[in-house]
Short mmCIF file of C-alpha atoms in Angstrom, two decimals:
data_model
loop_
_atom_site.label_atom_id
_atom_site.label_comp_id
_atom_site.label_asym_id
_atom_site.label_seq_id
_atom_site.Cartn_x
_atom_site.Cartn_y
_atom_site.Cartn_z
CA ASP A 324 -18.18 52.64 -2.56
CA VAL A 325 -17.97 53.64 -6.20
CA LYS A 326 -19.46 51.07 -8.50
CA VAL A 327 -18.63 50.92 -12.17
CA THR A 328 -20.63 48.24 -13.93
CA GLN A 329 -19.90 46.90 -17.37
CA SER A 330 -22.80 45.14 -19.04
CA SER A 331 -20.98 41.96 -20.04
CA ARG A 332 -17.98 40.11 -18.68
CA TYR A 333 -17.50 38.07 -21.85
CA LEU A 334 -18.79 38.79 -25.33
CA VAL A 335 -18.33 37.00 -28.65
CA LYS A 336 -19.25 38.76 -31.89
CA ARG A 337 -18.63 38.28 -35.58
CA THR A 338 -16.59 40.39 -37.99
CA GLY A 339 -18.61 43.27 -39.41
CA GLU A 340 -21.14 43.37 -36.59
CA LYS A 341 -21.94 46.59 -34.77
CA VAL A 342 -21.02 46.04 -31.13
CA PHE A 343 -22.13 48.02 -28.11
CA LEU A 344 -20.30 47.92 -24.79
CA GLU A 345 -22.15 49.58 -21.96
CA CYS A 346 -20.81 51.10 -18.76
CA VAL A 347 -22.73 52.59 -15.84
CA GLN A 348 -21.39 54.34 -12.76
CA ASP A 349 -23.36 55.18 -9.66
CA MET A 350 -21.35 58.02 -8.14
CA ASP A 351 -22.35 60.98 -10.29
CA HIS A 352 -18.85 61.22 -11.74
CA GLU A 353 -18.20 63.79 -14.44
CA ASN A 354 -15.49 61.85 -16.26
CA MET A 355 -15.82 58.47 -17.90
CA PHE A 356 -13.24 56.55 -19.88
CA TRP A 357 -12.89 53.57 -22.18
CA TYR A 358 -9.60 51.68 -22.40
CA ARG A 359 -8.47 48.54 -24.08
CA GLN A 360 -5.91 46.28 -22.49
CA ASP A 361 -3.70 44.00 -24.53
CA PRO A 362 -0.78 41.82 -23.41
CA GLY A 363 2.48 43.72 -23.53
CA LEU A 364 0.76 47.01 -24.36
CA GLY A 365 -0.84 47.93 -21.06
CA LEU A 366 -3.92 50.13 -21.01
CA ARG A 367 -4.57 52.43 -23.92
CA LEU A 368 -7.20 55.15 -23.85
CA ILE A 369 -9.80 54.93 -26.61
CA TYR A 370 -12.16 57.79 -25.71
CA PHE A 371 -13.15 59.73 -22.71
CA SER A 372 -16.04 61.99 -21.78
CA TYR A 373 -15.90 64.90 -19.34
CA ASP A 374 -19.58 65.76 -19.48
CA VAL A 375 -22.86 64.59 -20.96
CA LYS A 376 -22.68 64.62 -24.75
CA MET A 377 -19.03 65.70 -24.58
CA LYS A 378 -16.23 63.44 -25.72
CA GLU A 379 -12.56 63.53 -26.50
CA LYS A 380 -10.45 61.12 -28.51
CA GLY A 381 -7.84 59.14 -26.69
CA ASP A 382 -4.76 57.52 -28.14
CA ILE A 383 -6.45 54.85 -30.28
CA PRO A 384 -9.95 56.05 -31.34
CA GLU A 385 -9.90 54.56 -34.84
CA GLY A 386 -12.71 52.08 -35.39
CA TYR A 387 -14.59 53.19 -32.29
CA SER A 388 -17.19 55.75 -31.35
CA VAL A 389 -18.83 56.62 -28.04
CA SER A 390 -22.09 57.94 -26.71
CA ARG A 391 -22.90 59.68 -23.45
CA GLU A 392 -26.54 60.70 -23.35
CA LYS A 393 -26.81 60.48 -19.56
CA LYS A 394 -24.21 61.29 -16.94
CA GLU A 395 -24.10 57.79 -15.50
CA ARG A 396 -23.82 55.87 -18.76
CA PHE A 397 -20.98 55.74 -21.30
CA SER A 398 -21.23 53.45 -24.31
CA LEU A 399 -18.43 52.26 -26.56
CA ILE A 400 -19.44 51.37 -30.10
CA LEU A 401 -17.51 49.26 -32.57
CA GLU A 402 -19.06 50.36 -35.84
CA SER A 403 -17.92 47.33 -37.82
CA ALA A 404 -16.07 44.88 -35.62
CA SER A 405 -12.79 43.46 -36.83
CA THR A 406 -10.61 40.69 -35.44
CA ASN A 407 -7.95 43.17 -34.31
CA GLN A 408 -10.48 44.59 -31.88
CA THR A 409 -10.44 41.37 -29.87
CA SER A 410 -9.31 42.60 -26.47
CA MET A 411 -10.17 43.33 -22.86
CA TYR A 412 -12.15 46.57 -22.59
CA LEU A 413 -12.13 48.51 -19.35
CA CYS A 414 -14.44 51.34 -18.37
CA ALA A 415 -13.53 53.85 -15.66
CA SER A 416 -14.97 56.95 -14.08
CA SER A 417 -13.59 59.79 -11.96
CA PHE A 418 -14.91 62.75 -10.04
CA GLY A 419 -14.48 66.37 -11.00
CA VAL A 420 -13.19 68.23 -14.00
CA ASP A 421 -9.99 69.48 -12.48
CA SER A 422 -9.39 67.48 -9.39
CA ASN A 423 -7.19 64.56 -10.37
CA GLN A 424 -9.24 62.14 -8.42
CA PRO A 425 -8.35 58.51 -9.05
CA GLN A 426 -10.19 56.62 -11.71
CA HIS A 427 -12.43 53.76 -10.61
CA PHE A 428 -12.62 50.78 -12.91
CA GLY A 429 -15.20 48.18 -13.83
CA ASP A 430 -14.44 44.46 -14.04
CA GLY A 431 -13.80 44.60 -17.77
CA THR A 432 -15.39 43.03 -20.84
CA ARG A 433 -13.40 40.40 -22.66
CA LEU A 434 -14.50 40.78 -26.27
CA SER A 435 -13.73 38.21 -28.95
CA ILE A 436 -14.35 39.01 -32.61
CA LEU A 437 -14.53 35.91 -34.78
CA ALA B 511 3.96 63.80 -25.18
CA GLN B 512 3.47 61.91 -21.98
CA LYS B 513 5.18 58.60 -21.43
CA VAL B 514 5.40 56.05 -18.63
CA THR B 515 8.04 53.33 -18.72
CA GLN B 516 7.88 50.22 -16.60
CA ALA B 517 11.00 48.45 -17.77
CA GLN B 518 10.41 45.32 -15.70
CA THR B 519 7.79 43.12 -17.33
CA GLU B 520 7.71 40.15 -14.98
CA ILE B 521 9.11 39.68 -11.49
CA SER B 522 9.01 36.50 -9.46
CA VAL B 523 9.88 36.41 -5.75
CA VAL B 524 9.47 34.06 -2.85
CA GLU B 525 7.09 35.01 -0.09
CA LYS B 526 8.55 37.41 2.51
CA GLU B 527 11.06 38.87 0.08
CA ASP B 528 11.04 42.61 -0.53
CA VAL B 529 10.40 43.73 -4.10
CA THR B 530 10.63 47.09 -5.86
CA LEU B 531 8.64 47.95 -8.95
CA ASP B 532 10.18 50.70 -11.05
CA CYS B 533 8.37 53.50 -12.85
CA VAL B 534 9.96 56.25 -14.94
CA TYR B 535 7.89 58.98 -16.54
CA GLU B 536 8.23 61.79 -19.07
CA THR B 537 6.16 64.96 -19.17
CA ARG B 538 6.54 68.62 -20.04
CA ASP B 539 3.92 69.67 -17.53
CA THR B 540 4.99 71.31 -14.30
CA THR B 541 1.88 70.11 -12.50
CA TYR B 542 1.02 66.47 -12.81
CA TYR B 543 -0.05 63.47 -10.79
CA LEU B 544 1.32 59.97 -10.60
CA PHE B 545 -0.68 56.88 -9.70
CA TRP B 546 -0.17 53.20 -8.97
CA TYR B 547 -2.87 50.63 -9.63
CA LYS B 548 -3.05 46.92 -8.87
CA GLN B 549 -4.83 44.44 -11.14
CA PRO B 550 -5.34 41.08 -9.42
CA PRO B 551 -6.29 37.99 -11.45
CA SER B 552 -9.98 38.92 -11.10
CA GLY B 553 -9.32 41.77 -13.53
CA GLU B 554 -10.52 44.93 -11.81
CA LEU B 555 -7.92 47.68 -11.42
CA VAL B 556 -7.61 48.88 -7.86
CA PHE B 557 -6.28 52.34 -7.03
CA LEU B 558 -3.31 52.26 -4.62
CA ILE B 559 -1.85 55.76 -4.42
CA ARG B 560 -1.75 59.22 -5.99
CA ARG B 561 1.16 61.64 -5.69
CA ASN B 562 1.29 65.20 -7.02
CA SER B 563 4.38 66.71 -8.60
CA PHE B 564 4.97 69.15 -5.75
CA ASP B 565 5.06 66.55 -3.01
CA GLU B 566 8.26 64.52 -3.00
CA GLN B 567 7.77 63.02 0.41
CA ASN B 568 7.96 59.27 0.47
CA GLU B 569 4.83 57.49 1.60
CA ILE B 570 4.37 54.30 3.56
CA SER B 571 1.16 52.36 3.96
CA GLY B 572 1.60 49.13 5.80
CA ARG B 573 3.87 46.89 3.72
CA TYR B 574 3.71 49.30 0.77
CA SER B 575 5.99 52.29 0.27
CA TRP B 576 6.51 54.71 -2.57
CA ASN B 577 9.61 56.70 -3.50
CA PHE B 578 9.02 59.76 -5.70
CA GLN B 579 12.14 61.42 -7.09
CA LYS B 580 11.51 64.32 -9.41
CA SER B 581 15.21 64.65 -10.26
CA THR B 582 15.17 61.21 -11.91
CA SER B 583 11.50 61.29 -12.96
CA SER B 584 10.84 58.12 -11.05
CA PHE B 585 8.04 56.90 -8.83
CA ASN B 586 9.02 53.48 -7.51
CA PHE B 587 6.87 51.14 -5.46
CA THR B 588 8.27 48.75 -2.84
CA ILE B 589 6.43 45.87 -1.24
CA THR B 590 8.04 44.71 1.98
CA ALA B 591 7.68 41.09 3.11
CA SER B 592 5.70 40.13 0.04
CA GLN B 593 2.73 37.79 0.29
CA VAL B 594 1.02 35.50 -2.21
CA VAL B 595 -1.94 37.91 -2.29
CA ASP B 596 0.39 40.56 -3.74
CA SER B 597 0.53 38.57 -6.98
CA ALA B 598 -0.97 40.86 -9.61
CA VAL B 599 -0.17 43.19 -12.46
CA TYR B 600 0.90 46.62 -11.25
CA PHE B 601 0.47 49.73 -13.35
CA CYS B 602 2.05 53.12 -12.95
CA ALA B 603 0.16 56.03 -14.54
CA LEU B 604 0.70 59.73 -15.21
CA SER B 605 -2.02 62.36 -15.47
CA GLY B 606 -2.25 64.51 -18.54
CA PRO B 607 -4.31 67.50 -19.65
CA SER B 608 -7.55 67.33 -21.59
CA LEU B 609 -7.43 69.24 -24.83
CA TYR B 610 -10.86 70.68 -24.14
CA THR B 611 -10.87 71.37 -20.44
CA GLY B 612 -7.15 71.69 -19.76
CA ALA B 613 -7.73 69.63 -16.67
CA ASN B 614 -5.49 66.75 -15.71
CA SER B 615 -8.21 64.19 -16.13
CA LYS B 616 -6.58 61.67 -18.44
CA LEU B 617 -4.08 59.02 -17.51
CA THR B 618 -1.21 57.55 -19.49
CA PHE B 619 -0.42 54.06 -18.25
CA GLY B 620 2.77 52.07 -18.34
CA LYS B 621 2.66 48.57 -19.75
CA GLY B 622 2.45 46.98 -16.34
CA ILE B 623 4.62 44.66 -14.26
CA THR B 624 3.44 41.14 -13.53
CA LEU B 625 4.45 40.21 -10.00
CA SER B 626 4.34 36.58 -8.92
CA VAL B 627 4.88 35.77 -5.28
CA ARG B 628 5.58 32.07 -4.66
CA PRO B 629 4.83 30.45 -1.32
#
């Protein structure tokens, strides 16, 4: 079974802090994704990566950056956290560059910015 | 631009009722994929089905069935004889191309439908 592990289930940070959300997958997947989920808005793609050190902006990249130094790990960085970044963050991974395999999701990190 | 519309936001049914969750999509691509995911209260999204744009056959898996109609750009999901364990948020999603690879690796999600099944 594919396992996508997010480092924290719940996280509380303060405005202005630099925040790191970590995600690890164990299936050697090429693609990794970061979404945020907000009530009434569904899932919105922040960034995704299709290879090590490669990244592509999603629909809402402002205020975020990402890092993928190793294939299994994809980090989301909030450079200077703000209260409007309080949300549920979901990491996902999928196999192949051109295969349309389903994305597999982690349990999510519920982040609160105070 | 890609778009997925799930017009129903919340549905409440009594156990054993049938329920249909609607999904309408917009895309300019000729090749695309549609997905349904389930998010139970525990939070993890669970993949249910994938359908490609060239395969309009309906699919049935146990109590679940899916109706893909390209002519109306719809991919509806029906649960027959619903059960309390079906209570969850259900998302429809549409694949879209990566700007860099051209591959259909990204998904655009609808806003989700919250289904409550009462005993």
